[in-house]
Coordinates of C-alpha atoms and ligand atoms in Angstrom, one line a residue:
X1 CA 29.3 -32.1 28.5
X2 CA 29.8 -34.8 31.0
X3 CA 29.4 -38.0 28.0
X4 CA 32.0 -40.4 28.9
X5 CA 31.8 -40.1 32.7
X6 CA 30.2 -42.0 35.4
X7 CA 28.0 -40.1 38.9
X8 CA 27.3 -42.6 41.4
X9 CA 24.5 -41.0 43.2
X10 CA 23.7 -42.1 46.8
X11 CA 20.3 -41.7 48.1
X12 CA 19.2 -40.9 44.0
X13 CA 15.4 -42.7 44.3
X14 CA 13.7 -39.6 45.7
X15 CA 14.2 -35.6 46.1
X16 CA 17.4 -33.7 45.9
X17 CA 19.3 -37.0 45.0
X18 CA 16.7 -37.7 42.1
X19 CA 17.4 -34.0 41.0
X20 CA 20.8 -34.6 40.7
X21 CA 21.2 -37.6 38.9
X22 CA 18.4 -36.2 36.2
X23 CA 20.8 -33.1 35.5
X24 CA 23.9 -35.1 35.2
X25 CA 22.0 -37.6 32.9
X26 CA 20.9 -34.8 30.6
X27 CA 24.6 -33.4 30.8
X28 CA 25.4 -37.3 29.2
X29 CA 26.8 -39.2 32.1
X30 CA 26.4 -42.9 33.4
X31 CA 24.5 -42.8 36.1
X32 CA 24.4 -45.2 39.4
X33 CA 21.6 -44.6 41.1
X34 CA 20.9 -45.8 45.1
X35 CA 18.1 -45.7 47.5
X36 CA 15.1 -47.3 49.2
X37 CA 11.7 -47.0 48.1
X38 CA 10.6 -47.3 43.9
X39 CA 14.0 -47.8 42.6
X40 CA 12.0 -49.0 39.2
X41 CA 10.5 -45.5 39.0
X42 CA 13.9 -43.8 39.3
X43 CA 15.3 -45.4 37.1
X44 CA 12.4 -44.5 34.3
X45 CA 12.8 -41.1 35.1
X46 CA 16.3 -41.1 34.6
X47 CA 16.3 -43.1 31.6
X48 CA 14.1 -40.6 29.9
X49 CA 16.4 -38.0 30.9
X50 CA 19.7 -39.9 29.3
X51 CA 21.3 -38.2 26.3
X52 CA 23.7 -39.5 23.8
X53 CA 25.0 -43.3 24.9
X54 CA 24.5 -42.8 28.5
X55 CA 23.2 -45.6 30.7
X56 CA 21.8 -46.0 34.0
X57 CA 22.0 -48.7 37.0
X58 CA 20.8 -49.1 40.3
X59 CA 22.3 -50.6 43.2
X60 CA 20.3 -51.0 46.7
X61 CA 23.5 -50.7 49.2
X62 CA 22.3 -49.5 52.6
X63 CA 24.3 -46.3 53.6
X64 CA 24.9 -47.2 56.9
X65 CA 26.4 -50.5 56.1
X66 CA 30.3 -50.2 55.0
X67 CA 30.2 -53.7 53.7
X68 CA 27.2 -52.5 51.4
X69 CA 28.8 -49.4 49.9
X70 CA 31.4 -51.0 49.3
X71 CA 30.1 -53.5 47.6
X72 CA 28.3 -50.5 45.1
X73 CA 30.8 -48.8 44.5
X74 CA 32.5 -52.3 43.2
X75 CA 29.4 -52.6 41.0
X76 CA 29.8 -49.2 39.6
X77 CA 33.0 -49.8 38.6
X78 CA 32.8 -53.3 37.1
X79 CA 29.3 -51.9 35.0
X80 CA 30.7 -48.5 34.0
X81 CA 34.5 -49.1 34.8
X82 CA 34.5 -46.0 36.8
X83 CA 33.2 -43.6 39.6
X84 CA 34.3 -39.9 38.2
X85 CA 31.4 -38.0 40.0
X86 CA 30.7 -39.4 43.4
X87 CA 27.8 -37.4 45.0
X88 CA 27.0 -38.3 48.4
X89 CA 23.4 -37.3 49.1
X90 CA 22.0 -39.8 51.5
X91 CA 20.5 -38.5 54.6
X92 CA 18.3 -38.5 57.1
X93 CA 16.5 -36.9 59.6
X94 CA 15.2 -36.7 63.3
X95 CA 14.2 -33.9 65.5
X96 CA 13.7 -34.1 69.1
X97 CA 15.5 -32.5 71.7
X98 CA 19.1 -33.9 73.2
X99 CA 17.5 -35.8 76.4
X100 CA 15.1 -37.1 74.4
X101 CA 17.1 -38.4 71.2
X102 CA 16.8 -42.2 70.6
X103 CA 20.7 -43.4 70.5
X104 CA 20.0 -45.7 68.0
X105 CA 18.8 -42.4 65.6
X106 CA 21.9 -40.8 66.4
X107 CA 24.0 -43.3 65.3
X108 CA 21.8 -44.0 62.3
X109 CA 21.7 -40.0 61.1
X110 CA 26.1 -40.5 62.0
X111 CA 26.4 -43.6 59.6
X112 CA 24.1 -41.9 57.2
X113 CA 24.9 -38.4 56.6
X114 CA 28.2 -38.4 57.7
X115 CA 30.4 -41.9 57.6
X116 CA 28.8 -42.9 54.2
X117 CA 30.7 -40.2 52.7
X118 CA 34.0 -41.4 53.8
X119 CA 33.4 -44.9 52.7
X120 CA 32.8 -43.8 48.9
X121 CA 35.4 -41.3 48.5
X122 CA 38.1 -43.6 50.7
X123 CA 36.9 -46.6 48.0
X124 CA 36.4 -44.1 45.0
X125 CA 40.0 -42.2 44.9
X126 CA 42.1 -44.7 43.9
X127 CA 40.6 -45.0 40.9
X128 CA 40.0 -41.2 40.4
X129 CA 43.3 -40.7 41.4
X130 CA 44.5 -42.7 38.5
X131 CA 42.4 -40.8 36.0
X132 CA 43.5 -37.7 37.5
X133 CA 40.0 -36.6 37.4
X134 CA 37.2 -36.8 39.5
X135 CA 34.6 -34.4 41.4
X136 CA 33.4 -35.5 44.7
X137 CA 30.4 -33.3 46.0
X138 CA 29.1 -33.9 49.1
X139 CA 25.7 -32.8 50.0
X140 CA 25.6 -30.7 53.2
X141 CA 23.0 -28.9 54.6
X142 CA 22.7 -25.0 55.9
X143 CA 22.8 -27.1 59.0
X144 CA 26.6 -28.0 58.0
X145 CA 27.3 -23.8 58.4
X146 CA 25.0 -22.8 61.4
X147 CA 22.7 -24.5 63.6
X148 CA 18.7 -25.5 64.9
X149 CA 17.2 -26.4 67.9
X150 CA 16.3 -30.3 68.2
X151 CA 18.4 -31.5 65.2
X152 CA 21.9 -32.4 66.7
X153 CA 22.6 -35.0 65.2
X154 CA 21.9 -34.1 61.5
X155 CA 23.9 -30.5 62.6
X156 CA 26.8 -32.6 63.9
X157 CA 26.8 -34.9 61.2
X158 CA 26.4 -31.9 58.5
X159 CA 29.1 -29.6 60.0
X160 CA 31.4 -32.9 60.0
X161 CA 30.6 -33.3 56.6
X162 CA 31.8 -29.8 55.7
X163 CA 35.0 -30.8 57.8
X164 CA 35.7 -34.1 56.0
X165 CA 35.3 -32.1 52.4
X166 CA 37.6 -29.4 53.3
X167 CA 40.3 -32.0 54.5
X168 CA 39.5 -34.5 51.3
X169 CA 39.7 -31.2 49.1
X170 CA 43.4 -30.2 50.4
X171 CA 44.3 -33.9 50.5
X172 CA 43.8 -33.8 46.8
X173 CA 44.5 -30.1 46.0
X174 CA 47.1 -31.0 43.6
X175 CA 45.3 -33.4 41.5
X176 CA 42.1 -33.2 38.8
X177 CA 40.0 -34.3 41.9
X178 CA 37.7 -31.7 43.5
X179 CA 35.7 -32.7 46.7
X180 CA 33.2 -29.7 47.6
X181 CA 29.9 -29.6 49.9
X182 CA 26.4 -27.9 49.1
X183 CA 24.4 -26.6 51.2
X184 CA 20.7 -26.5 50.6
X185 CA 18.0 -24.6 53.2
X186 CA 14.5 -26.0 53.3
X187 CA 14.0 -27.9 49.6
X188 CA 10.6 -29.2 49.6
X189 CA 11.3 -33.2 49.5
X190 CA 9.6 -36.2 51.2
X191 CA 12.1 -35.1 53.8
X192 CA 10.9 -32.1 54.7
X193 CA 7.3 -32.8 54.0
X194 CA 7.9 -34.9 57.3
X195 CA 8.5 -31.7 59.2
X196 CA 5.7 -29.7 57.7
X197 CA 3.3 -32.3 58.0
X198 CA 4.1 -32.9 61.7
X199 CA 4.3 -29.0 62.2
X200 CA 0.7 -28.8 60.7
X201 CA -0.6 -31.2 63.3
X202 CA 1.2 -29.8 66.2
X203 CA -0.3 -26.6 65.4
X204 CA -3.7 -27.3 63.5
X205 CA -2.8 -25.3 60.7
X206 CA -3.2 -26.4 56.7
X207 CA 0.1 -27.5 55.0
X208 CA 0.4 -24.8 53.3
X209 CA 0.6 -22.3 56.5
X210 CA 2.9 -24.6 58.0
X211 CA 5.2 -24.2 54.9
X212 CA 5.1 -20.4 54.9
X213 CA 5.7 -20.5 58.9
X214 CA 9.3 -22.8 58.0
X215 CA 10.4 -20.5 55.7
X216 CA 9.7 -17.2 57.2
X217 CA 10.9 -17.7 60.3
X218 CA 14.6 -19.5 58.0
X219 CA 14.8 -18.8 54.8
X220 CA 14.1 -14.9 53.5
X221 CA 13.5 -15.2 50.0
X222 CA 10.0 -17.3 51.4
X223 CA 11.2 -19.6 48.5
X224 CA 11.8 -22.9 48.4
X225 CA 15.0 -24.1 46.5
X226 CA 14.4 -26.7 44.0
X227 CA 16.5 -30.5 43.2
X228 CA 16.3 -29.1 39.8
X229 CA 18.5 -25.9 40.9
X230 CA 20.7 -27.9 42.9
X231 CA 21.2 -30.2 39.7
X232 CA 22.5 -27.3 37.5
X233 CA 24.7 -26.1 40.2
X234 CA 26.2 -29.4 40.3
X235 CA 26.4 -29.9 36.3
X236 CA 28.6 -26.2 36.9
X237 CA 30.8 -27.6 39.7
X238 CA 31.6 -31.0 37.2
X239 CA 32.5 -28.4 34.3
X240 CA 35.7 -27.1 33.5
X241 CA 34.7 -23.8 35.9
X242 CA 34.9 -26.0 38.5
X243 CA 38.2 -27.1 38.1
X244 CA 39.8 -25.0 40.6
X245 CA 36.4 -24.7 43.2
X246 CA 38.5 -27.0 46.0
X247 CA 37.1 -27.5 50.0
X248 CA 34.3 -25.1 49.7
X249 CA 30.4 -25.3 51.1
X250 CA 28.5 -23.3 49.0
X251 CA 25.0 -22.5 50.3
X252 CA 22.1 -22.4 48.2
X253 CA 19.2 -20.9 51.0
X254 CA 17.4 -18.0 50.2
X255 CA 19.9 -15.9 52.5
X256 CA 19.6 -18.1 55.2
X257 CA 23.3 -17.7 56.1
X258 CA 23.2 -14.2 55.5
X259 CA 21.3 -13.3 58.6
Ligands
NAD1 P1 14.6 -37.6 50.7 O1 14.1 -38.2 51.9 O2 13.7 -37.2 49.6 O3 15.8 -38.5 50.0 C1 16.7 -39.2 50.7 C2 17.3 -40.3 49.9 O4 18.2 -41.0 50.7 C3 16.2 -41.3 49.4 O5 16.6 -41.7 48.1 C4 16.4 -42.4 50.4 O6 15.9 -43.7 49.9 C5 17.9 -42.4 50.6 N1 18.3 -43.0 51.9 C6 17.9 -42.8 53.1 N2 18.5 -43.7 54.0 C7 19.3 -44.4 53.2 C8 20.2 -45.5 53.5 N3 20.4 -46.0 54.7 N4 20.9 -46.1 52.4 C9 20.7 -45.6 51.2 N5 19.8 -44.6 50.9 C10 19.2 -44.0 51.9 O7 15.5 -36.3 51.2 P2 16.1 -35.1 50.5 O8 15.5 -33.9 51.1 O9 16.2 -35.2 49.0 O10 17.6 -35.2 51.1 C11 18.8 -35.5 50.4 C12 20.0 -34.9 51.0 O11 19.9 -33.5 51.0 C13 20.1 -35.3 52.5 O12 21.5 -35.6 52.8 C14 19.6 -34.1 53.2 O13 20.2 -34.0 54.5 C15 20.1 -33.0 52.3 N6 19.4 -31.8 52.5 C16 18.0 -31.7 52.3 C17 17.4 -30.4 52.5 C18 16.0 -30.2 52.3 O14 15.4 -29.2 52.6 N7 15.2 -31.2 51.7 C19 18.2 -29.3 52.9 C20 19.5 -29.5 53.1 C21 20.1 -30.7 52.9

């Protein structure tokens, strides 16, 4: 469905990113894959996934560095000669309370989760723009609708997130370019293994309690949501249904946002 078009991918070598780029490999596009950590693995993974004449690349641009992300989304674009599908995953965490919130993390979780995105889609439009086509999907967080104790900045930067896709989606409302957010509750990453693993030793309680305590007292389908669900709903959004799906932020969270 998607042979002939390009997804750069940021923060693609682990989790939901990885999720992502394996769907829209096995949908036929180009990947660009980003991210710390086993890049070499990643890239195996999605290679197996490839169908039809699809190729994969990797570029190591650090998300909080404009100079960096720009200088990947130049390397998509001279290896593939195009960005059509720009997801912007990157992101990071930290939870502590206000008072006690390192400055430098804030800033860090801002350049991250929030001013990344702006950087891609500000150096990827032009050349959607010419195409006329492009889908821009920008990965949110429940935390982008409503809020938690201890995570301000990943709430601020999330709900700006959700802000900058509405404005980028009525910016381009008139064109073949759609820019829309998803919003995952608790997907069980490396990310999130963080928080249960340092709930577990707050409370002395296994792993496996501390993951039933996060998503009863969150998420009430006591499910978590998987990078391979989050893949097919982005494969839908980059089909010809999602044509005229502009500015919104579409949770996927076990009812979390229902409450
Ligand atoms: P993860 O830690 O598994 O993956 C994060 C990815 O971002 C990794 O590839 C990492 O290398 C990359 N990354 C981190 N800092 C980077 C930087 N400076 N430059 C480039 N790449 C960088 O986490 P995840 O859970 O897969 O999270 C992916 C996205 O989904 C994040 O934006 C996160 O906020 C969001 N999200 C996650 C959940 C969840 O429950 N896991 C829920 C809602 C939203």
């Amino acid at each position: 469905m998607l042979k002939g078009k390009t997804a750069l991918v940021t923060g693609s070598t682990s989790g939901i990113g990885l999720g992502l780029a394996l769907a829209l490999a096995k949908n036929g596009a180009n990947v660009m894959l980003n991210g710390f950590g086993d890049a070499d693995a990643a890239k195996a993974e999605v290679a197996a996934a490839m169908t039809g004449s699809g190729r994969v690349a990797y570029h190591g641009a650090d998300m909080s560095k404009p100079a960096e992300i720009e200088a990947m989304v130049m390397a998509c674009q001279a290896e593939f000669g195009a960005v059509d599908i720009l997801v912007n995953n990157a992101g990071i965490q930290h939870v502590a309370n206000i008072e006690d919130f390192p400055a430098e993390r804030w800033d860090a979780i801002i350049a991250i989760n929030l001013s990344s995105a702006f950087h891609t889609t500000r150096l990827a439009l032009p050349g959607m723009k010419s195409r006329n086509w492009g889908r821009v999907l920008n990965i949110a967080s429940v935390h982008g609708l409503v809020a938690s104790a201890q995570k301000s900045a990943y709430v601020a930067a999330k709900h700006g997130l959700v802000g900058f896709t509405k404005s980028a989606a009525l910016e381009c409302a008139a064109t073949g370019i759609t820019h829309n957010a998803i919003c995952p509750g608790w997907v069980l990453t490396p990310l999130v293994q963080k928080q249960v693993d340092a709930r577990a030793a707050q409370a002395g309680i296994t792993a496996d309690e501390a993951k039933r305590q996060l998503l009863a007292e969150k998420q009430p389908s006591l499910q978590f949501t998987t990078p391979e669900q989050l893949g097919e709903l982005a494969v839908f959004m980059c089909s010809t249904a999602g044509d005229n799906i502009r500015g919104v932020a579409w949770n996927v969270d076990g009812g979390w946002v229902a409450q």
